[in-house]
């Protein structure tokens, strides 16, 4: 199963590369008319670790694309710093600068209609990513796209990391040998589709996998390492010797939980995350985290950039970027546990 996943990821990477080469060729043909494109990108928060990883890959994509096609890419990346008003202003600025396309990571996913109104009026396609606008908004125009790592898949894979460990060695999770694995849950923003779906399906996968579980407590740490660390510190005091597993909606919160355990000098509790961010992968490698679910950042950013650049040039979206319903791209994900990347 793991090998199949790896193989699919490899194939998809090759496919995407090939597709971007094809896109590159048509870009050249087009270069007579248009030899530069302007892409406006607005991030909900530039200090978010996962979003930062995607940003880095987007910048790489732009450079590679310029090299392959000779089309100059003006990638204007802005940080909305958690303010929807700021993001709306950034969108207006992108429009007045004559951007060919916008890539938006919405601050408030339920307020995407304001951005869509502006984009439609200026006839500028939008690629949303990571924070999903509601369906009615996405259905308003055929020039709206959405790229994500599907939340249910992340959660089922996360749950299966725990199930595999439990089946191999139940004592590594049921530390006090009472026949039940007692867990705590660290959740992302309550308004984010990923948080709700990941929580539900991670827990469900443990149940489906036959692990006897008991929830001690849970809380919202808004994807943040420091908030997770503060919550975990309280829980370690409140449930001394009882916590056996920490389920985290993302890697940063898993790292926060680990920070709190290190401060308290506690070891042995299993922690699982989601994202496969750079520090998340390091924590798995060093044995601090039992595992994570890594979305392929290259493919993720490759899809955002591939859709955006083709729209900017008025070309077909590269064939390697397979869209569901003509607008949704789901990035492949894989389990990462120590020695099994
Ligand atoms: C990621 C989090 C990130 C959040 C931001 C989630 O999909 O897993 O790490 O903080 O998106 O929107």
Coordinates of C-alpha atoms and ligand atoms in Angstrom, one line a residue:
X1 CA 0.0 0.0 0.0
X2 CA 2.8 2.4 1.0
X3 CA 4.8 1.4 -2.1
X4 CA 1.7 2.0 -4.3
X5 CA 1.3 5.5 -2.8
X6 CA 5.0 6.3 -3.4
X7 CA 4.7 5.0 -6.9
X8 CA 1.6 7.2 -7.5
X9 CA 3.4 10.2 -6.1
X10 CA 6.4 9.6 -8.3
X11 CA 4.2 9.1 -11.4
X12 CA 2.2 12.2 -10.7
X13 CA 5.4 14.2 -10.2
X14 CA 6.7 13.0 -13.5
X15 CA 3.3 13.6 -15.1
X16 CA 3.2 17.1 -13.8
X17 CA 6.7 17.8 -14.9
X18 CA 5.9 16.5 -18.4
X19 CA 2.7 18.6 -18.3
X20 CA 4.5 21.7 -17.3
X21 CA 7.0 21.1 -20.1
X22 CA 4.1 20.9 -22.5
X23 CA 2.6 24.0 -21.0
X24 CA 6.0 25.5 -21.4
X25 CA 6.0 24.8 -25.2
X26 CA 2.6 26.4 -25.7
X27 CA 3.9 29.3 -23.5
X28 CA 6.6 29.9 -26.0
X29 CA 4.2 29.9 -28.9
X30 CA 2.3 32.5 -27.0
X31 CA 5.3 34.4 -26.0
X32 CA 5.0 36.5 -29.2
X33 CA 1.9 38.0 -27.8
X34 CA 2.7 37.8 -24.1
X35 CA 6.1 37.3 -22.8
X36 CA 5.4 38.1 -19.1
X37 CA 2.6 37.2 -16.7
X38 CA 1.7 38.8 -13.4
X39 CA 0.4 36.6 -10.6
X40 CA -1.0 38.1 -7.3
X41 CA -0.8 35.8 -4.3
X42 CA -2.4 36.6 -1.0
X43 CA -1.6 34.4 2.1
X44 CA -4.0 34.3 5.0
X45 CA -0.9 34.4 7.3
X46 CA 2.7 34.5 6.2
X47 CA 3.9 33.1 9.5
X48 CA 1.9 29.8 9.1
X49 CA 4.5 27.0 8.7
X50 CA 2.5 25.0 6.2
X51 CA 1.6 28.0 4.1
X52 CA 5.2 29.1 4.2
X53 CA 6.3 25.7 2.8
X54 CA 3.8 26.2 -0.1
X55 CA 5.0 29.7 -0.6
X56 CA 8.6 28.4 -1.0
X57 CA 7.5 25.8 -3.6
X58 CA 5.5 28.5 -5.5
X59 CA 8.6 30.6 -5.8
X60 CA 10.5 27.6 -7.1
X61 CA 7.8 26.9 -9.7
X62 CA 7.9 30.4 -11.0
X63 CA 11.7 30.3 -11.5
X64 CA 11.5 26.9 -13.2
X65 CA 8.7 28.1 -15.4
X66 CA 10.6 31.1 -16.5
X67 CA 13.6 29.0 -17.3
X68 CA 11.5 26.5 -19.3
X69 CA 9.3 28.9 -21.2
X70 CA 11.2 32.2 -21.3
X71 CA 8.0 33.8 -20.1
X72 CA 8.8 36.2 -17.3
X73 CA 6.7 35.6 -14.1
X74 CA 6.0 38.5 -11.8
X75 CA 5.0 36.7 -8.6
X76 CA 3.6 39.3 -6.2
X77 CA 3.2 37.5 -2.8
X78 CA 1.4 39.4 0.0
X79 CA 0.7 38.5 3.6
X80 CA -2.8 39.3 4.8
X81 CA -1.7 38.8 8.4
X82 CA -5.0 37.3 9.4
X83 CA -7.1 40.3 8.3
X84 CA -9.8 39.8 5.7
X85 CA -10.0 43.6 5.1
X86 CA -6.2 43.6 4.4
X87 CA -6.7 40.7 2.0
X88 CA -9.5 42.5 0.2
X89 CA -7.3 45.6 -0.2
X90 CA -4.5 43.4 -1.6
X91 CA -7.0 42.0 -4.1
X92 CA -7.9 45.5 -5.2
X93 CA -4.2 46.3 -5.6
X94 CA -3.6 43.2 -7.7
X95 CA -6.5 44.2 -9.9
X96 CA -5.2 47.8 -10.3
X97 CA -1.7 46.5 -11.1
X98 CA -3.2 44.5 -13.9
X99 CA -2.6 41.0 -12.6
X100 CA -3.5 38.2 -15.0
X101 CA -4.6 35.8 -12.3
X102 CA -4.8 35.7 -8.5
X103 CA -4.0 32.9 -6.1
X104 CA -5.8 33.4 -2.8
X105 CA -5.5 31.6 0.5
X106 CA -8.6 33.2 2.1
X107 CA -8.5 34.6 5.6
X108 CA -12.2 33.9 6.1
X109 CA -13.3 31.2 3.8
X110 CA -16.9 32.2 4.2
X111 CA -16.2 35.7 2.9
X112 CA -14.7 34.7 -0.4
X113 CA -17.7 36.2 -2.3
X114 CA -16.2 39.7 -1.9
X115 CA -13.1 38.6 -3.6
X116 CA -15.1 36.7 -6.3
X117 CA -17.2 39.9 -7.0
X118 CA -14.0 41.9 -7.6
X119 CA -12.4 39.2 -9.7
X120 CA -15.5 38.7 -11.8
X121 CA -15.9 42.4 -12.4
X122 CA -12.2 42.6 -13.6
X123 CA -12.4 39.3 -15.4
X124 CA -9.4 37.9 -13.5
X125 CA -9.4 34.1 -12.7
X126 CA -8.8 33.0 -9.1
X127 CA -7.1 30.0 -7.8
X128 CA -8.1 29.6 -4.1
X129 CA -6.1 27.2 -1.9
X130 CA -6.0 25.6 1.5
X131 CA -9.1 27.4 2.9
X132 CA -12.1 26.3 1.0
X133 CA -14.7 28.8 -0.1
X134 CA -18.3 27.5 0.2
X135 CA -19.7 25.6 -2.7
X136 CA -22.2 28.3 -3.7
X137 CA -19.3 30.7 -4.1
X138 CA -17.2 28.3 -6.1
X139 CA -20.1 27.7 -8.4
X140 CA -20.5 31.3 -9.2
X141 CA -18.0 31.4 -12.1
X142 CA -16.1 29.0 -14.3
X143 CA -12.8 30.8 -13.6
X144 CA -12.6 29.8 -10.0
X145 CA -10.4 26.9 -8.8
X146 CA -9.5 25.3 -5.5
X147 CA -6.4 23.3 -4.5
X148 CA -6.2 21.4 -1.3
X149 CA -4.9 18.3 0.5
X150 CA -8.2 16.5 1.2
X151 CA -9.0 16.6 4.9
X152 CA -10.7 13.2 5.2
X153 CA -7.8 11.5 3.5
X154 CA -5.3 13.2 5.8
X155 CA -7.3 12.0 8.8
X156 CA -7.8 8.5 7.7
X157 CA -4.0 8.2 7.0
X158 CA -3.2 9.7 10.4
X159 CA -5.5 7.3 12.2
X160 CA -3.9 4.4 10.3
X161 CA -0.5 5.3 11.6
X162 CA -1.8 4.8 15.1
X163 CA -3.7 1.6 14.2
X164 CA -0.5 0.1 12.6
X165 CA 1.5 0.9 15.7
X166 CA -1.1 -0.5 18.0
X167 CA -1.4 -3.7 16.0
X168 CA 2.4 -4.2 16.1
X169 CA 2.9 -3.2 19.7
X170 CA -0.2 -2.4 21.8
X171 CA 1.9 -1.6 24.9
X172 CA 3.6 1.2 23.1
X173 CA 0.3 3.0 23.2
X174 CA -1.5 1.5 26.1
X175 CA 1.2 2.6 28.5
X176 CA -0.5 1.8 31.8
X177 CA -1.8 -1.6 30.5
X178 CA -5.5 -0.9 31.3
X179 CA -6.7 -2.1 27.9
X180 CA -7.7 1.4 26.8
X181 CA -5.7 4.1 24.9
X182 CA -6.4 7.4 26.5
X183 CA -6.0 10.3 24.1
X184 CA -6.2 14.1 23.9
X185 CA -7.0 16.1 20.8
X186 CA -5.4 19.3 19.6
X187 CA -7.7 21.0 17.0
X188 CA -7.2 23.7 14.4
X189 CA -9.4 26.8 13.8
X190 CA -13.0 25.9 14.4
X191 CA -14.0 27.8 11.2
X192 CA -11.5 25.8 9.0
X193 CA -13.0 22.8 7.1
X194 CA -9.8 20.8 7.7
X195 CA -10.1 20.9 11.5
X196 CA -13.6 19.5 11.8
X197 CA -13.1 16.8 9.2
X198 CA -9.7 15.7 10.4
X199 CA -10.9 15.4 14.0
X200 CA -13.9 13.3 13.0
X201 CA -12.1 10.9 10.7
X202 CA -9.0 10.5 12.7
X203 CA -11.0 9.3 15.7
X204 CA -13.3 7.2 13.5
X205 CA -10.3 5.5 12.0
X206 CA -9.0 4.5 15.4
X207 CA -12.4 3.0 16.2
X208 CA -12.7 1.3 12.9
X209 CA -9.2 -0.2 13.5
X210 CA -10.4 -1.8 16.7
X211 CA -8.4 0.3 19.1
X212 CA -10.2 0.7 22.5
X213 CA -10.0 4.5 23.0
X214 CA -11.0 7.0 25.6
X215 CA -10.9 10.8 25.1
X216 CA -9.5 12.6 28.1
X217 CA -9.9 16.1 26.7
X218 CA -9.4 18.2 23.7
X219 CA -9.1 21.9 22.7
X220 CA -8.7 24.4 19.9
X221 CA -5.1 25.6 19.4
X222 CA -5.8 27.3 16.1
X223 CA -3.0 25.4 14.2
X224 CA -0.4 27.2 16.4
X225 CA 2.6 25.7 18.2
X226 CA 2.5 28.1 21.1
X227 CA -1.2 27.7 21.8
X228 CA -0.9 23.9 21.6
X229 CA 2.1 24.0 24.0
X230 CA 0.1 26.1 26.5
X231 CA -2.9 23.7 26.4
X232 CA -0.7 20.6 26.6
X233 CA 1.0 22.1 29.7
X234 CA -2.3 22.3 31.5
X235 CA -3.4 18.8 30.4
X236 CA -0.2 17.2 31.6
X237 CA -0.8 18.7 35.0
X238 CA -4.5 17.8 35.0
X239 CA -4.1 14.2 33.8
X240 CA -0.7 13.1 35.3
X241 CA 0.4 9.7 33.9
X242 CA -2.9 9.3 32.0
X243 CA -2.3 10.7 28.5
X244 CA -1.1 8.0 26.1
X245 CA -1.7 9.5 22.7
X246 CA -1.9 13.1 21.3
X247 CA -3.9 13.4 18.1
X248 CA -3.1 16.7 16.4
X249 CA -4.8 18.3 13.4
X250 CA -1.5 19.6 12.2
X251 CA 2.3 19.3 12.7
X252 CA 2.8 22.7 14.3
X253 CA 0.4 21.8 17.2
X254 CA 2.1 18.4 17.5
X255 CA 5.4 20.2 17.9
X256 CA 3.8 22.5 20.5
X257 CA 2.7 19.4 22.5
X258 CA 6.2 18.0 22.3
X259 CA 7.6 21.3 23.5
X260 CA 5.3 21.1 26.6
X261 CA 6.4 17.5 27.2
X262 CA 10.0 18.4 27.0
X263 CA 9.6 21.2 29.4
X264 CA 7.9 18.8 31.9
X265 CA 10.5 16.1 31.3
X266 CA 7.8 13.6 30.1
X267 CA 8.6 11.0 27.5
X268 CA 6.8 8.0 26.0
X269 CA 3.5 9.6 24.9
X270 CA 2.8 9.1 21.2
X271 CA 2.1 12.2 19.0
X272 CA 0.8 12.3 15.5
X273 CA 0.5 15.3 13.2
X274 CA -0.6 16.2 9.6
X275 CA 1.2 18.3 6.9
X276 CA 4.7 17.0 6.7
X277 CA 6.1 20.5 7.2
X278 CA 9.9 20.8 7.3
X279 CA 10.0 20.8 11.2
X280 CA 7.3 18.2 11.3
X281 CA 9.4 15.8 9.2
X282 CA 12.4 16.5 11.3
X283 CA 10.5 15.6 14.4
X284 CA 9.5 12.3 12.9
X285 CA 13.0 11.6 11.8
X286 CA 14.4 12.3 15.3
X287 CA 11.8 10.1 16.9
X288 CA 9.9 12.8 18.7
X289 CA 6.8 12.4 16.7
X290 CA 5.3 8.9 15.9
X291 CA 4.3 10.0 12.4
X292 CA 2.7 12.5 10.2
X293 CA 0.8 12.7 6.9
X294 CA 2.7 14.6 4.3
X295 CA 1.0 16.3 1.4
X296 CA 3.3 16.6 -1.6
X297 CA 4.2 20.3 -1.5
X298 CA 5.8 20.3 -4.9
X299 CA 2.6 18.9 -6.5
X300 CA 0.4 21.2 -4.4
X301 CA 2.2 24.4 -5.4
X302 CA 2.7 22.9 -8.9
X303 CA -1.1 22.7 -9.3
X304 CA -1.7 26.2 -7.9
X305 CA 1.0 27.6 -10.2
X306 CA 0.1 25.4 -13.2
X307 CA -3.6 26.5 -13.1
X308 CA -2.6 30.1 -12.6
X309 CA 0.0 30.4 -15.3
X310 CA -2.2 28.6 -17.9
X311 CA -5.1 30.9 -17.0
X312 CA -2.9 33.9 -17.2
X313 CA -1.9 33.0 -20.8
X314 CA -5.4 31.9 -21.7
X315 CA -4.2 28.4 -22.3
X316 CA -5.7 25.0 -21.4
X317 CA -4.9 23.8 -17.9
X318 CA -2.0 21.3 -18.3
X319 CA -3.3 17.7 -18.7
X320 CA -1.4 16.4 -15.7
X321 CA -3.4 18.6 -13.4
X322 CA -6.5 16.5 -13.0
X323 CA -9.4 18.6 -11.8
X324 CA -12.6 17.3 -10.2
X325 CA -15.7 19.0 -11.5
X326 CA -13.4 21.2 -13.6
X327 CA -12.2 23.2 -10.6
X328 CA -11.0 21.1 -7.6
X329 CA -7.5 19.7 -7.3
X330 CA -6.7 17.3 -4.5
X331 CA -3.0 17.0 -3.7
X332 CA -1.7 13.4 -3.1
X333 CA -0.6 12.6 0.5
X334 CA 1.4 9.9 2.2
X335 CA 2.2 8.6 5.6
X336 CA 5.6 9.4 7.0
X337 CA 6.9 7.3 9.9
X338 CA 10.5 6.9 11.0
X339 CA 12.5 4.8 8.5
X340 CA 9.5 4.5 6.1
X341 CA 9.4 7.7 4.1
Ligands
LIG1 C1 -2.8 22.9 7.6 C2 -2.3 23.8 8.8 C3 -2.4 25.2 8.4 C4 -3.8 25.6 8.0 C5 -3.9 27.0 7.5 C6 -4.2 23.3 7.3 O1 -4.6 22.6 6.1 O2 -2.8 21.6 8.0 O3 -1.0 23.5 9.2 O4 -2.1 26.0 9.6 O5 -4.2 24.7 6.9 O6 -5.1 27.3 6.8

